[in-house]
mmCIF file of C-alpha atoms in Angstrom:
data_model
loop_
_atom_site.group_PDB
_atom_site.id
_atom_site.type_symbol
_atom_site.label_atom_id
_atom_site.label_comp_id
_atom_site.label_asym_id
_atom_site.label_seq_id
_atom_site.Cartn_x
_atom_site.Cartn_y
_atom_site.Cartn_z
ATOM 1 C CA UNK A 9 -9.880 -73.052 75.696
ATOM 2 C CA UNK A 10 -9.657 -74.635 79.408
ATOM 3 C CA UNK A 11 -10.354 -78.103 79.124
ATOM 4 C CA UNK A 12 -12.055 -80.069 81.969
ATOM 5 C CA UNK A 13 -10.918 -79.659 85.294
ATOM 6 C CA UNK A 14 -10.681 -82.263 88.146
ATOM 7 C CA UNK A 15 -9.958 -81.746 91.916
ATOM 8 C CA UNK A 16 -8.272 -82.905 93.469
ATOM 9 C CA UNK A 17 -5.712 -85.249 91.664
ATOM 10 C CA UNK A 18 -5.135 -87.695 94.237
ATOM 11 C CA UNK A 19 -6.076 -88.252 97.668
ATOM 12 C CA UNK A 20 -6.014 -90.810 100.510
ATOM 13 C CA UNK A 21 -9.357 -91.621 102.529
ATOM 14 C CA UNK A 22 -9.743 -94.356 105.224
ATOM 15 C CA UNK A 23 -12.914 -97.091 105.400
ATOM 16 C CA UNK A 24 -16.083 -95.171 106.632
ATOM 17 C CA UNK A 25 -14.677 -91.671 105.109
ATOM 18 C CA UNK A 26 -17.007 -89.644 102.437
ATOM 19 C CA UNK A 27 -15.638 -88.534 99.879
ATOM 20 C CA UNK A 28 -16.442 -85.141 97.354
ATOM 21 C CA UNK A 29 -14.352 -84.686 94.281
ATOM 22 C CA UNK A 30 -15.316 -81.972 91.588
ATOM 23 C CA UNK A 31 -15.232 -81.188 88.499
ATOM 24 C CA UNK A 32 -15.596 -78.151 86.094
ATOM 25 C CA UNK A 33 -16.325 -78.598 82.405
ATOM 26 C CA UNK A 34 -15.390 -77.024 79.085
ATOM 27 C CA UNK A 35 -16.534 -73.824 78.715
ATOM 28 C CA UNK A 36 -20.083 -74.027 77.308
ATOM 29 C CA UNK A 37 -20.798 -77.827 77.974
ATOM 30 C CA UNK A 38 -24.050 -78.869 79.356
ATOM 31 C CA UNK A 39 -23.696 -82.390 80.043
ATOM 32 C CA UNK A 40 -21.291 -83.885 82.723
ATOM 33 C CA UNK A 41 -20.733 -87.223 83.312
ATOM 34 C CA UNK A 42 -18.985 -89.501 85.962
ATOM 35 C CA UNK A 43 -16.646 -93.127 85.367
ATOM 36 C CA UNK A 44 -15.058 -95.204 87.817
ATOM 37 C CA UNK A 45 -11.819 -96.770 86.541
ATOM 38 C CA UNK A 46 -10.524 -99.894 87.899
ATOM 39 C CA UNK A 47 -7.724 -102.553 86.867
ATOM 40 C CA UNK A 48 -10.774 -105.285 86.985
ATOM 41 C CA UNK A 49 -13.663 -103.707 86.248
ATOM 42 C CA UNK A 50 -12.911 -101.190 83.466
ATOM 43 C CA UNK A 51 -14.352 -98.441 82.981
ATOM 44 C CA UNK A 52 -17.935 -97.980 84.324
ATOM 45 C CA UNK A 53 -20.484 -95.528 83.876
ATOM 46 C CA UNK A 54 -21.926 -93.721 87.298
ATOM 47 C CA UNK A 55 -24.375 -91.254 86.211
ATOM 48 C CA UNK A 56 -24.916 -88.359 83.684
ATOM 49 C CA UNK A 57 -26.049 -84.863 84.607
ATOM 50 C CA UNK A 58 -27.023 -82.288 82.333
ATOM 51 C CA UNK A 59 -28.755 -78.669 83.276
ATOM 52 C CA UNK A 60 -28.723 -79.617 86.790
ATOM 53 C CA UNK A 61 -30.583 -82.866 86.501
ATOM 54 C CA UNK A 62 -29.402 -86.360 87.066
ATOM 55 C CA UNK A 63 -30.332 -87.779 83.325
ATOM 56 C CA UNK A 64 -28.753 -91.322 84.021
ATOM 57 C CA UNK A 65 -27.547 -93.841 86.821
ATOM 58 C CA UNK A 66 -25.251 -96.706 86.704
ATOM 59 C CA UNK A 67 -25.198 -99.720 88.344
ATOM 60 C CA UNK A 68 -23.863 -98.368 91.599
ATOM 61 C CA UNK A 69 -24.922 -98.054 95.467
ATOM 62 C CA UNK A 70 -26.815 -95.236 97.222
ATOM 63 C CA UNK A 71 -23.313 -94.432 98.466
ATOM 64 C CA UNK A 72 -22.797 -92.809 95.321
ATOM 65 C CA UNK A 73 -24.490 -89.524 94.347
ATOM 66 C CA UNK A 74 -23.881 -86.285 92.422
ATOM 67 C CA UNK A 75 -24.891 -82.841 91.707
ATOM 68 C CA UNK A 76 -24.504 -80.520 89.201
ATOM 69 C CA UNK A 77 -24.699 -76.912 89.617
ATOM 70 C CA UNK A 78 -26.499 -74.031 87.654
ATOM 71 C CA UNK A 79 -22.580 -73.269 86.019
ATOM 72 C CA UNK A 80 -22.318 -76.650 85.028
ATOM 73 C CA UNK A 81 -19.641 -77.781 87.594
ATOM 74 C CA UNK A 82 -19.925 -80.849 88.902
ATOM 75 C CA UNK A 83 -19.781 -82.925 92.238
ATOM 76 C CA UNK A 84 -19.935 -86.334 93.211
ATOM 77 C CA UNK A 85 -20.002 -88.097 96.714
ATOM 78 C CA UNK A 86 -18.809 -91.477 97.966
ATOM 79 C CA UNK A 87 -20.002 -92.162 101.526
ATOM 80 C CA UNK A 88 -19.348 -94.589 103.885
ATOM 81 C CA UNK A 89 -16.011 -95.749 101.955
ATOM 82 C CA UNK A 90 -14.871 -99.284 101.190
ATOM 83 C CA UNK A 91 -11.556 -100.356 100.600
ATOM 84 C CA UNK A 92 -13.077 -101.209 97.167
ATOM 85 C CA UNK A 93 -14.190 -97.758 96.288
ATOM 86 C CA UNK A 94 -10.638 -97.169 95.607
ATOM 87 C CA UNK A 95 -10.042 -96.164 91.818
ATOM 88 C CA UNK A 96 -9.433 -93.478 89.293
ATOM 89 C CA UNK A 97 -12.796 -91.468 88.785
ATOM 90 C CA UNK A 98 -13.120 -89.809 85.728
ATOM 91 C CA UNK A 99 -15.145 -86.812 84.727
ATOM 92 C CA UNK A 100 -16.424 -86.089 81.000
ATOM 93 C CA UNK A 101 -17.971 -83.301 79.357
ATOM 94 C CA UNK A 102 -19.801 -83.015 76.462
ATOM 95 C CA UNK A 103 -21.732 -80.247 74.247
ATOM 96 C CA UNK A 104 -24.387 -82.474 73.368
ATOM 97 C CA UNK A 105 -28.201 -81.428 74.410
ATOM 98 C CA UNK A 106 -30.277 -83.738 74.306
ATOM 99 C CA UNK A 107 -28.221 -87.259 74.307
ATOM 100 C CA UNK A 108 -24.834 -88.197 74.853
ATOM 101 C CA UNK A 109 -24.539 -88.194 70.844
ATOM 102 C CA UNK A 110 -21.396 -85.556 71.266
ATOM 103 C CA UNK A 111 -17.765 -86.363 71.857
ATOM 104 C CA UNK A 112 -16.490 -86.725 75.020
ATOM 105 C CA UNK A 113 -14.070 -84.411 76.705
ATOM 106 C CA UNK A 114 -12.243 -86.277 80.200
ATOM 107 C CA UNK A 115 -10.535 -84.861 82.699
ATOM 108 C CA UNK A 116 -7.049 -86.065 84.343
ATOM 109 C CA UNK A 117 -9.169 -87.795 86.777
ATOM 110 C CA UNK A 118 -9.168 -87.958 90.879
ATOM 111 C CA UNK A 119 -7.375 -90.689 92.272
ATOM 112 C CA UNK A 120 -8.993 -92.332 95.038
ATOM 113 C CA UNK A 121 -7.099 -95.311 97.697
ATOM 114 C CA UNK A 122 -9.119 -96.052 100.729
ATOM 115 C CA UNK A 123 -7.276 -97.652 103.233
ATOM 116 C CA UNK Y 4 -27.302 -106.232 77.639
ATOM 117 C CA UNK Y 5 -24.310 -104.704 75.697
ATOM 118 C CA UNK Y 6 -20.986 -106.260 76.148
ATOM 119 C CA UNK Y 7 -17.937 -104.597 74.188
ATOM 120 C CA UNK Y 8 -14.640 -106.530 73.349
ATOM 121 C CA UNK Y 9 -11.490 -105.539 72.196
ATOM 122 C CA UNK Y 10 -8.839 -107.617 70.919
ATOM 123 C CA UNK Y 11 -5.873 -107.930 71.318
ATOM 124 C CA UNK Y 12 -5.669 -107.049 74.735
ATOM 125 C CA UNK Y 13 -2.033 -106.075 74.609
ATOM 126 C CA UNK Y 14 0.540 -105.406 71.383
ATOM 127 C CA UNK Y 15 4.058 -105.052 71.072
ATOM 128 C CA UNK Y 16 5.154 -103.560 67.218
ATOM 129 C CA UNK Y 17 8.383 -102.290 65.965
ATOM 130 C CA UNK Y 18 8.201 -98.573 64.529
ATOM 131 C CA UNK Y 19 6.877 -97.732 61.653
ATOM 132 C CA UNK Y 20 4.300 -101.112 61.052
ATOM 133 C CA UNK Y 21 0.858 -100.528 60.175
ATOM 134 C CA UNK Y 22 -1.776 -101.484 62.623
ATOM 135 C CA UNK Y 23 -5.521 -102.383 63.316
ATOM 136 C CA UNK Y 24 -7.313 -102.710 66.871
ATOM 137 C CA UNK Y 25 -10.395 -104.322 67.052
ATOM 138 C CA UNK Y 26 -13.610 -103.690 68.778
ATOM 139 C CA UNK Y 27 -16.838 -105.740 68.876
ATOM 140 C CA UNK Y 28 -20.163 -104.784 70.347
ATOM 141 C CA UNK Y 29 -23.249 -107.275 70.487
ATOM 142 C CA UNK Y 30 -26.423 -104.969 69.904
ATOM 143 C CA UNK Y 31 -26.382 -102.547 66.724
ATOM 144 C CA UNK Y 32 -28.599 -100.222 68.190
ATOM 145 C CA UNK Y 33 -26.347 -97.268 68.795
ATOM 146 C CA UNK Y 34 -25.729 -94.046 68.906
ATOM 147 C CA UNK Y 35 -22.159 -93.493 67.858
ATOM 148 C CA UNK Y 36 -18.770 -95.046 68.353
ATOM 149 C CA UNK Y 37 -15.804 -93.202 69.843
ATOM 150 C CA UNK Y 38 -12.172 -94.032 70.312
ATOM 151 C CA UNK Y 39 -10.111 -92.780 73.128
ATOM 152 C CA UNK Y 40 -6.490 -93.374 73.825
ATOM 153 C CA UNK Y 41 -5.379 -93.091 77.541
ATOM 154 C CA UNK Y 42 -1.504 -92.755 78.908
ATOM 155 C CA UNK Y 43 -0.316 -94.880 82.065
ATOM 156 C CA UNK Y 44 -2.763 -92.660 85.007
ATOM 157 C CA UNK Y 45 -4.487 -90.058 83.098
ATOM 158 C CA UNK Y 46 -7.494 -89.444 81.606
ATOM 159 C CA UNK Y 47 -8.822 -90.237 78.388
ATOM 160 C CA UNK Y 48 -8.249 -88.560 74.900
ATOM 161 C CA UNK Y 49 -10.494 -88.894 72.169
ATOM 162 C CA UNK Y 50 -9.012 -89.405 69.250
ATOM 163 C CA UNK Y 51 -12.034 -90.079 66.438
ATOM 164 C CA UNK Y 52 -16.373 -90.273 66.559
ATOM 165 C CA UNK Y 53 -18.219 -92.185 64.396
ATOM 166 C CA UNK Y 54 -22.111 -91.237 64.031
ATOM 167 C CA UNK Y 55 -24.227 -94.547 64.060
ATOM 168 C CA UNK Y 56 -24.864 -93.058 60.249
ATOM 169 C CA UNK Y 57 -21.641 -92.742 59.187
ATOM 170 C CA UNK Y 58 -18.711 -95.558 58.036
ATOM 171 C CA UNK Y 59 -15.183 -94.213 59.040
ATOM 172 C CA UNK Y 60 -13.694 -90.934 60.315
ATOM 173 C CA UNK Y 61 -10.158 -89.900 59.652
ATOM 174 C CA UNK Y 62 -7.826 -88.100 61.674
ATOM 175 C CA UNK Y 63 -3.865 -87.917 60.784
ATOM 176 C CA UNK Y 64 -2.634 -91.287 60.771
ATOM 177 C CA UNK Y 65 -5.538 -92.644 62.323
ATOM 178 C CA UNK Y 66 -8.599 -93.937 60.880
ATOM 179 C CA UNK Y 67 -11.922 -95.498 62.001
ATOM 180 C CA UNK Y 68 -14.308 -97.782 60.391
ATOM 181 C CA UNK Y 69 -17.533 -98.703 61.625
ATOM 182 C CA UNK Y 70 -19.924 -102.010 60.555
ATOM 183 C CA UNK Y 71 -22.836 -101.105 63.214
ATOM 184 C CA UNK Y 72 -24.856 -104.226 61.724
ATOM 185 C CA UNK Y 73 -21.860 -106.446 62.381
ATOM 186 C CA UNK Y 74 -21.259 -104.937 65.438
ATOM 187 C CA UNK Y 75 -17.601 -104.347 64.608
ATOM 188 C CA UNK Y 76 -15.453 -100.856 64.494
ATOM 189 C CA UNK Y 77 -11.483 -100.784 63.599
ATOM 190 C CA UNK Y 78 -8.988 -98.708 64.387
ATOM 191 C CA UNK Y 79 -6.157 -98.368 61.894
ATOM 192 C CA UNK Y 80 -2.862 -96.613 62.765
ATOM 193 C CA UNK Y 81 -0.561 -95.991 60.269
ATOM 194 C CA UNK Y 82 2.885 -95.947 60.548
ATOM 195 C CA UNK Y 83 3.193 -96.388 64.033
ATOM 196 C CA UNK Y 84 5.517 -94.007 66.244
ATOM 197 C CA UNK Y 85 6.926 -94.776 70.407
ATOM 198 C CA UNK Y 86 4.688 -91.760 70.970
ATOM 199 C CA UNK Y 87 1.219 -93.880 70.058
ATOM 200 C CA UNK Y 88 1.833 -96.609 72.547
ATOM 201 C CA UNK Y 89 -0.751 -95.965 75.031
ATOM 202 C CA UNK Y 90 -4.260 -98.233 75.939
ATOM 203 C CA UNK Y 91 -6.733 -97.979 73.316
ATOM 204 C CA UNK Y 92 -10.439 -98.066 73.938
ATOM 205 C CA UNK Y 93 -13.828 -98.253 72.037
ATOM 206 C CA UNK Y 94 -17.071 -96.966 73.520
ATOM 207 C CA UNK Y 95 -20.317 -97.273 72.303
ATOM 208 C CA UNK Y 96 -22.985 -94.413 73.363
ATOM 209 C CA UNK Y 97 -26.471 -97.050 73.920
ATOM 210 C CA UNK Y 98 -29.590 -96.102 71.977
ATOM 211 C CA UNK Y 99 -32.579 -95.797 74.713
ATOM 212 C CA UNK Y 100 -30.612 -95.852 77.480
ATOM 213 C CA UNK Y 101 -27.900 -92.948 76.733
ATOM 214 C CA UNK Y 102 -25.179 -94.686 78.530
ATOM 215 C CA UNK Y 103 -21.650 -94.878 77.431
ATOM 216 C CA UNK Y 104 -20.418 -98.539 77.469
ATOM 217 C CA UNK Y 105 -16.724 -99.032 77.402
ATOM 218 C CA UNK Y 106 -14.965 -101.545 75.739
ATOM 219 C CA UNK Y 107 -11.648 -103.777 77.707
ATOM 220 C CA UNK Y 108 -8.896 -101.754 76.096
ATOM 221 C CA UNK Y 109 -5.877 -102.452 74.045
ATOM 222 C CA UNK Y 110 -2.594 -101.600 75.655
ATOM 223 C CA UNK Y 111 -0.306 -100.540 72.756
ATOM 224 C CA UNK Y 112 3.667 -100.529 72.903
ATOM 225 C CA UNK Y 113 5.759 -99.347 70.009
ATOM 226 C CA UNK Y 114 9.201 -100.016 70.247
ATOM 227 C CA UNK Y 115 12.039 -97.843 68.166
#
């Protein structure tokens, strides 16, 4: 069984770039969600989708949106990058219906420096 | 607001000790507990989930306690192999809100 898929791995953006990385979940999972990973934050939450609906936010900018598609894949967007954006973003799925009560499946992650 | 702490931050062992990680969460009301271990650049790896109902999971050498009214879950690794160091981390999935809230990690080296 495929486990989740991110793409791509690692890129390189400068200031003012947007930014779409993607993800496909396990087989059968519902529910994607999105983290931002860095050395001095941690790991944050971004937002939750599940059947093609955003189901939660985090506590970040406009800049930052998603999608999910009617297969369950998964986009999000970063425009208008800042040299803080830069990170390790980190997609989960999960088989869970109607809360995130399931375990969490992550992918390898996309990379992310903004120069 | 929910705020979740691990200590210690970092850990250095010889091979083959027993070991606990700690996590701490200030409000009870949640859904579950998970632990994750994640390698230098990757992604994350669970590793056990603990139902808000439940009091420990075990897994292999690894086993998970959880005191949601003390807002405290352990993670116990038995003897401890080069192959487990890696950072540890505790999340907590947030009654009401649904979010996943991530503890600070415990980075983990065994040494042979």
């Amino acid at each position: 069984k495929a486990g989740v898929t991110q793409t791509p791995r690692y890129l390189i953006k400068t200031r003012g770039q947007q930014v779409t990385l993607s993800c496909s979940p396990i087989s059968g999972h519902r529910s994607v969600s999105w983290y931002q990973q860095t050395p001095g934050q941690g790991l944050q939450f971004l937002f939750e989708y599940f059947s093609e609906t955003q189901r939660n936010k985090g506590n970040f900018p406009g800049r930052f949106s998603g999608r999910q598609f009617s297969n369950s894949r998964s986009e999000m967007n970063v425009s208008t990058l800042e040299l803080g954006d830069s990170a390790l973003y980190l997609c989960a799925s999960s088989l869970a219906e109607g809360r995130i009560t399931g375990e969490l499946f992550f992918g390898e992650g996309s990379r992310l420096t903004v120069l | 607001k929910q705020e979740v702490t691990q200590i210690p931050a970092a850990l250095s062992v010889p091979e083959g000790e027993n070991l606990v990680l700690n996590c701490s969460f200030t409000d009870s009301a949640i859904y579950n507990l998970q632990w994750f271990r994640q390698d230098p650049g990757k992604g994350l790896t669970s590793l056990l989930l603990i139902q808000s109902s439940q009091r420990e999971q075990t897994s292999g050498r690894l086993n998970a306690s959880l005191d949601k009214s003390s807002g405290r879950s352990t993670l116990y690794i038995a003897a401890s192999q080069p192959g487990d160091s890696a950072t540890y981390l505790c999340a907590v999935s947030q009654l009401n809100t649904d979010k996943l809230i991530f503890g600070t990690g415990t980075r983990l080296q065994v040494f042979p």
